Amino acid sequence: MFNKNKRNKSAVPQVSTNMATKQVRYEALVKALHGDLYRYAYWLTHDKQVAEDLVQETFLRAWRALDSLQDEKAAKSWLITILRRENARRFERKRFDMSEYEEASIMDTQSTSAEQNIDNDWLRDKIAKLPPEYSEPLVLQVLGGYSGDDIAKLLNLNKNTVMTRLFRARHQLKDALEKEPDKTRLIYER
């Protein structure tokens, strides 16, 4: 009986230490990757509230499974995968009425000029009009900073397929740019 009590007393500080370590890891993930996850969630949903909810649910699931994250370098990919699955669950749970929406601007912390805002809106609109198989890899590369290999793993695709889709997405954006000479002039004057 004496040994049993002794073992329980020594286990309590160890559990507290493990929880504190988990909390520190979790807070570091949130601090480092919250902005990236929010931008990606907003791109997926086009709705600030839904994007915030997705990110919150992503971090909640990450907290629950944090012990399964062995490689800290893979944290961003791991969280993006959780976020994508959460977004898919959204559509499994509900059927949404499809309606036209006006995309709100996401502003970086830096102030931008009116011309830059117009160009950003134009580019955001053109990317949104790309087929999803082209826009998603492009957004992951541009917003997420992922390599072709990383995107292939996230989307469960062959790397060559990802690279082809990225090429085609850029080519479609280039064609759209060439069809609007005013945009070409604005972009190249800078």
Short mmCIF file of the C-alpha atoms (twelve columns), coordinates in Angstrom:
data_MODEL
# 
_entry.id   MODEL 
# 
loop_
_atom_site.group_PDB 
_atom_site.id 
_atom_site.type_symbol 
_atom_site.label_atom_id 
_atom_site.label_alt_id 
_atom_site.label_comp_id 
_atom_site.label_asym_id 
_atom_site.label_seq_id 
_atom_site.Cartn_x 
_atom_site.Cartn_y 
_atom_site.Cartn_z 
_atom_site.pdbx_PDB_model_num 
ATOM 1   C CA . MET A 1   0.000   0.000  0.000   1 
ATOM 2   C CA . PHE A 2   2.835   2.367  0.803   1 
ATOM 3   C CA . ASN A 3   4.449   1.879  -2.626  1 
ATOM 4   C CA . LYS A 4   1.145   2.478  -4.388  1 
ATOM 5   C CA . ASN A 5   0.714   5.897  -2.711  1 
ATOM 6   C CA . LYS A 6   4.306   6.785  -3.440  1 
ATOM 7   C CA . ARG A 7   3.847   5.941  -7.128  1 
ATOM 8   C CA . ASN A 8   0.692   8.072  -7.394  1 
ATOM 9   C CA . LYS A 9   2.397   11.049 -5.781  1 
ATOM 10  C CA . SER A 10  5.311   10.880 -8.221  1 
ATOM 11  C CA . ALA A 11  2.943   10.517 -11.193 1 
ATOM 12  C CA . VAL A 12  1.103   13.779 -10.437 1 
ATOM 13  C CA . PRO A 13  4.124   16.064 -11.024 1 
ATOM 14  C CA . GLN A 14  4.997   14.137 -14.185 1 
ATOM 15  C CA . VAL A 15  1.466   14.607 -15.570 1 
ATOM 16  C CA . SER A 16  1.656   18.317 -14.741 1 
ATOM 17  C CA . THR A 17  5.013   18.587 -16.485 1 
ATOM 18  C CA . ASN A 18  3.687   16.780 -19.567 1 
ATOM 19  C CA . MET A 19  0.634   19.067 -19.697 1 
ATOM 20  C CA . ALA A 20  2.818   22.156 -19.345 1 
ATOM 21  C CA . THR A 21  5.072   20.938 -22.156 1 
ATOM 22  C CA . LYS A 22  2.039   20.226 -24.342 1 
ATOM 23  C CA . GLN A 23  0.651   23.690 -23.585 1 
ATOM 24  C CA . VAL A 24  3.933   25.363 -24.570 1 
ATOM 25  C CA . ARG A 25  4.080   23.382 -27.852 1 
ATOM 26  C CA . TYR A 26  0.460   24.237 -28.590 1 
ATOM 27  C CA . GLU A 27  0.881   27.952 -27.907 1 
ATOM 28  C CA . ALA A 28  3.971   28.019 -30.135 1 
ATOM 29  C CA . LEU A 29  1.956   26.412 -32.971 1 
ATOM 30  C CA . VAL A 30  -0.881  28.889 -32.585 1 
ATOM 31  C CA . LYS A 31  1.440   31.880 -32.479 1 
ATOM 32  C CA . ALA A 32  3.531   30.774 -35.450 1 
ATOM 33  C CA . LEU A 33  0.808   29.482 -37.775 1 
ATOM 34  C CA . HIS A 34  -2.492  31.173 -36.914 1 
ATOM 35  C CA . GLY A 35  -2.140  33.825 -39.635 1 
ATOM 36  C CA . ASP A 36  -1.275  31.314 -42.355 1 
ATOM 37  C CA . LEU A 37  -4.155  29.054 -41.391 1 
ATOM 38  C CA . TYR A 38  -6.592  31.952 -41.303 1 
ATOM 39  C CA . ARG A 39  -5.553  33.183 -44.764 1 
ATOM 40  C CA . TYR A 40  -5.934  29.675 -46.173 1 
ATOM 41  C CA . ALA A 41  -9.295  29.159 -44.429 1 
ATOM 42  C CA . TYR A 42  -10.518 32.495 -45.757 1 
ATOM 43  C CA . TRP A 43  -9.449  31.547 -49.245 1 
ATOM 44  C CA . LEU A 44  -11.411 28.283 -48.938 1 
ATOM 45  C CA . THR A 45  -14.569 29.829 -47.472 1 
ATOM 46  C CA . HIS A 46  -14.650 33.477 -48.602 1 
ATOM 47  C CA . ASP A 47  -16.230 34.263 -45.228 1 
ATOM 48  C CA . LYS A 48  -14.404 35.761 -42.247 1 
ATOM 49  C CA . GLN A 49  -16.646 34.165 -39.607 1 
ATOM 50  C CA . VAL A 50  -16.493 30.701 -41.135 1 
ATOM 51  C CA . ALA A 51  -12.723 31.012 -41.591 1 
ATOM 52  C CA . GLU A 52  -12.317 31.946 -37.926 1 
ATOM 53  C CA . ASP A 53  -14.477 28.980 -36.902 1 
ATOM 54  C CA . LEU A 54  -12.478 26.624 -39.105 1 
ATOM 55  C CA . VAL A 55  -9.196  27.808 -37.647 1 
ATOM 56  C CA . GLN A 56  -10.542 27.485 -34.114 1 
ATOM 57  C CA . GLU A 57  -11.796 23.957 -34.783 1 
ATOM 58  C CA . THR A 58  -8.472  23.103 -36.446 1 
ATOM 59  C CA . PHE A 59  -6.523  24.186 -33.384 1 
ATOM 60  C CA . LEU A 60  -8.943  22.325 -31.097 1 
ATOM 61  C CA . ARG A 61  -8.341  19.111 -33.043 1 
ATOM 62  C CA . ALA A 62  -4.621  19.853 -33.077 1 
ATOM 63  C CA . TRP A 63  -4.628  20.158 -29.278 1 
ATOM 64  C CA . ARG A 64  -6.312  16.771 -28.956 1 
ATOM 65  C CA . ALA A 65  -3.819  15.097 -31.319 1 
ATOM 66  C CA . LEU A 66  -0.706  17.123 -30.489 1 
ATOM 67  C CA . ASP A 67  1.101   14.089 -29.124 1 
ATOM 68  C CA . SER A 68  0.900   12.490 -32.588 1 
ATOM 69  C CA . LEU A 69  2.952   15.329 -34.105 1 
ATOM 70  C CA . GLN A 70  6.468   13.941 -34.044 1 
ATOM 71  C CA . ASP A 71  8.228   16.326 -36.443 1 
ATOM 72  C CA . GLU A 72  7.798   20.024 -35.632 1 
ATOM 73  C CA . LYS A 73  8.854   20.866 -39.219 1 
ATOM 74  C CA . ALA A 74  5.711   19.124 -40.460 1 
ATOM 75  C CA . ALA A 75  3.401   21.166 -38.199 1 
ATOM 76  C CA . LYS A 76  2.189   23.535 -40.913 1 
ATOM 77  C CA . SER A 77  1.328   20.722 -43.326 1 
ATOM 78  C CA . TRP A 78  -0.301  18.788 -40.500 1 
ATOM 79  C CA . LEU A 79  -2.480  21.774 -39.548 1 
ATOM 80  C CA . ILE A 80  -3.410  22.525 -43.176 1 
ATOM 81  C CA . THR A 81  -4.512  18.905 -43.556 1 
ATOM 82  C CA . ILE A 82  -6.659  19.185 -40.421 1 
ATOM 83  C CA . LEU A 83  -8.143  22.442 -41.710 1 
ATOM 84  C CA . ARG A 84  -8.972  20.927 -45.114 1 
ATOM 85  C CA . ARG A 85  -10.698 17.989 -43.396 1 
ATOM 86  C CA . GLU A 86  -12.638 20.342 -41.140 1 
ATOM 87  C CA . ASN A 87  -13.771 22.294 -44.177 1 
ATOM 88  C CA . ALA A 88  -14.929 19.058 -45.822 1 
ATOM 89  C CA . ARG A 89  -16.835 18.120 -42.653 1 
ATOM 90  C CA . ARG A 90  -18.670 21.418 -42.915 1 
ATOM 91  C CA . PHE A 91  -20.228 20.264 -46.171 1 
ATOM 92  C CA . GLU A 92  -20.990 16.805 -44.817 1 
ATOM 93  C CA . ARG A 93  -22.964 18.299 -41.929 1 
ATOM 94  C CA . LYS A 94  -24.948 20.918 -43.812 1 
ATOM 95  C CA . ARG A 95  -26.278 21.784 -47.192 1 
ATOM 96  C CA . PHE A 96  -25.658 25.407 -47.959 1 
ATOM 97  C CA . ASP A 97  -27.716 27.650 -50.176 1 
ATOM 98  C CA . MET A 98  -25.479 28.772 -52.963 1 
ATOM 99  C CA . SER A 99  -25.688 32.486 -53.514 1 
ATOM 100 C CA . GLU A 100 -23.543 35.249 -54.877 1 
ATOM 101 C CA . TYR A 101 -21.234 36.803 -52.353 1 
ATOM 102 C CA . GLU A 102 -19.069 39.805 -52.205 1 
ATOM 103 C CA . GLU A 103 -15.564 38.919 -51.213 1 
ATOM 104 C CA . ALA A 104 -14.251 40.994 -48.334 1 
ATOM 105 C CA . SER A 105 -10.680 42.178 -48.431 1 
ATOM 106 C CA . ILE A 106 -8.116  40.694 -46.111 1 
ATOM 107 C CA . MET A 107 -5.623  43.371 -45.317 1 
ATOM 108 C CA . ASP A 108 -2.095  42.629 -44.237 1 
ATOM 109 C CA . THR A 109 -0.693  44.619 -41.384 1 
ATOM 110 C CA . GLN A 110 1.082   46.819 -43.908 1 
ATOM 111 C CA . SER A 111 -0.854  49.672 -45.439 1 
ATOM 112 C CA . THR A 112 -1.322  49.444 -49.197 1 
ATOM 113 C CA . SER A 113 -2.172  52.009 -51.822 1 
ATOM 114 C CA . ALA A 114 -5.552  52.213 -53.539 1 
ATOM 115 C CA . GLU A 115 -3.983  51.010 -56.805 1 
ATOM 116 C CA . GLN A 116 -2.441  48.022 -55.050 1 
ATOM 117 C CA . ASN A 117 -5.815  47.188 -53.477 1 
ATOM 118 C CA . ILE A 118 -7.459  47.296 -56.912 1 
ATOM 119 C CA . ASP A 119 -4.749  45.032 -58.332 1 
ATOM 120 C CA . ASN A 120 -5.069  42.647 -55.371 1 
ATOM 121 C CA . ASP A 121 -8.849  42.497 -55.806 1 
ATOM 122 C CA . TRP A 122 -8.447  41.860 -59.530 1 
ATOM 123 C CA . LEU A 123 -5.932  39.065 -58.927 1 
ATOM 124 C CA . ARG A 124 -8.017  37.535 -56.112 1 
ATOM 125 C CA . ASP A 125 -11.033 37.551 -58.435 1 
ATOM 126 C CA . LYS A 126 -9.100  35.869 -61.257 1 
ATOM 127 C CA . ILE A 127 -7.718  33.193 -58.921 1 
ATOM 128 C CA . ALA A 128 -11.231 32.553 -57.557 1 
ATOM 129 C CA . LYS A 129 -12.469 31.993 -61.107 1 
ATOM 130 C CA . LEU A 130 -9.840  29.321 -61.804 1 
ATOM 131 C CA . PRO A 131 -11.045 25.725 -61.515 1 
ATOM 132 C CA . PRO A 132 -10.364 24.400 -57.974 1 
ATOM 133 C CA . GLU A 133 -7.807  21.889 -59.223 1 
ATOM 134 C CA . TYR A 134 -5.690  24.857 -60.371 1 
ATOM 135 C CA . SER A 135 -6.496  27.463 -57.740 1 
ATOM 136 C CA . GLU A 136 -5.900  25.302 -54.659 1 
ATOM 137 C CA . PRO A 137 -2.278  24.353 -55.473 1 
ATOM 138 C CA . LEU A 138 -1.567  27.957 -56.503 1 
ATOM 139 C CA . VAL A 139 -2.918  29.349 -53.236 1 
ATOM 140 C CA . LEU A 140 -1.007  26.758 -51.226 1 
ATOM 141 C CA . GLN A 141 2.179   27.789 -53.010 1 
ATOM 142 C CA . VAL A 142 1.634   31.550 -52.892 1 
ATOM 143 C CA . LEU A 143 -0.053  31.981 -49.489 1 
ATOM 144 C CA . GLY A 144 1.274   28.909 -47.745 1 
ATOM 145 C CA . GLY A 145 4.774   28.950 -49.179 1 
ATOM 146 C CA . TYR A 146 4.627   25.229 -49.886 1 
ATOM 147 C CA . SER A 147 6.894   23.468 -52.351 1 
ATOM 148 C CA . GLY A 148 5.588   21.207 -55.093 1 
ATOM 149 C CA . ASP A 149 6.433   18.151 -52.966 1 
ATOM 150 C CA . ASP A 150 4.554   19.562 -49.976 1 
ATOM 151 C CA . ILE A 151 1.495   20.402 -52.076 1 
ATOM 152 C CA . ALA A 152 1.541   16.911 -53.596 1 
ATOM 153 C CA . LYS A 153 1.489   15.375 -50.106 1 
ATOM 154 C CA . LEU A 154 -1.254  17.703 -48.863 1 
ATOM 155 C CA . LEU A 155 -3.504  17.065 -51.854 1 
ATOM 156 C CA . ASN A 156 -2.586  13.391 -52.259 1 
ATOM 157 C CA . LEU A 157 -1.369  13.975 -55.806 1 
ATOM 158 C CA . ASN A 158 1.698   13.128 -57.829 1 
ATOM 159 C CA . LYS A 159 4.286   15.939 -57.813 1 
ATOM 160 C CA . ASN A 160 4.212   16.131 -61.618 1 
ATOM 161 C CA . THR A 161 0.447   16.626 -61.496 1 
ATOM 162 C CA . VAL A 162 0.887   19.458 -59.010 1 
ATOM 163 C CA . MET A 163 3.581   21.117 -61.117 1 
ATOM 164 C CA . THR A 164 1.386   20.840 -64.235 1 
ATOM 165 C CA . ARG A 165 -1.547  22.389 -62.390 1 
ATOM 166 C CA . LEU A 166 0.623   25.220 -61.084 1 
ATOM 167 C CA . PHE A 167 1.919   25.870 -64.610 1 
ATOM 168 C CA . ARG A 168 -1.603  25.894 -66.025 1 
ATOM 169 C CA . ALA A 169 -2.888  28.171 -63.269 1 
ATOM 170 C CA . ARG A 170 -0.108  30.696 -63.909 1 
ATOM 171 C CA . HIS A 171 -0.689  30.449 -67.653 1 
ATOM 172 C CA . GLN A 172 -4.412  31.157 -67.215 1 
ATOM 173 C CA . LEU A 173 -3.609  34.166 -65.017 1 
ATOM 174 C CA . LYS A 174 -1.116  35.399 -67.608 1 
ATOM 175 C CA . ASP A 175 -3.780  35.083 -70.336 1 
ATOM 176 C CA . ALA A 176 -6.247  37.030 -68.192 1 
ATOM 177 C CA . LEU A 177 -3.624  39.709 -67.620 1 
ATOM 178 C CA . GLU A 178 -2.883  40.001 -71.335 1 
ATOM 179 C CA . LYS A 179 -6.597  40.428 -72.084 1 
ATOM 180 C CA . GLU A 180 -6.658  43.531 -69.882 1 
ATOM 181 C CA . PRO A 181 -3.918  45.885 -71.107 1 
ATOM 182 C CA . ASP A 182 -4.655  48.437 -68.364 1 
ATOM 183 C CA . LYS A 183 -3.739  45.869 -65.699 1 
ATOM 184 C CA . THR A 184 -0.546  44.955 -67.524 1 
ATOM 185 C CA . ARG A 185 0.451   48.624 -67.656 1 
ATOM 186 C CA . LEU A 186 -0.285  49.142 -63.959 1 
ATOM 187 C CA . ILE A 187 1.657   46.089 -62.857 1 
ATOM 188 C CA . TYR A 188 4.725   46.709 -64.995 1 
ATOM 189 C CA . GLU A 189 4.985   50.432 -64.112 1 
ATOM 190 C CA . ARG A 190 5.831   49.630 -60.508 1 
# 
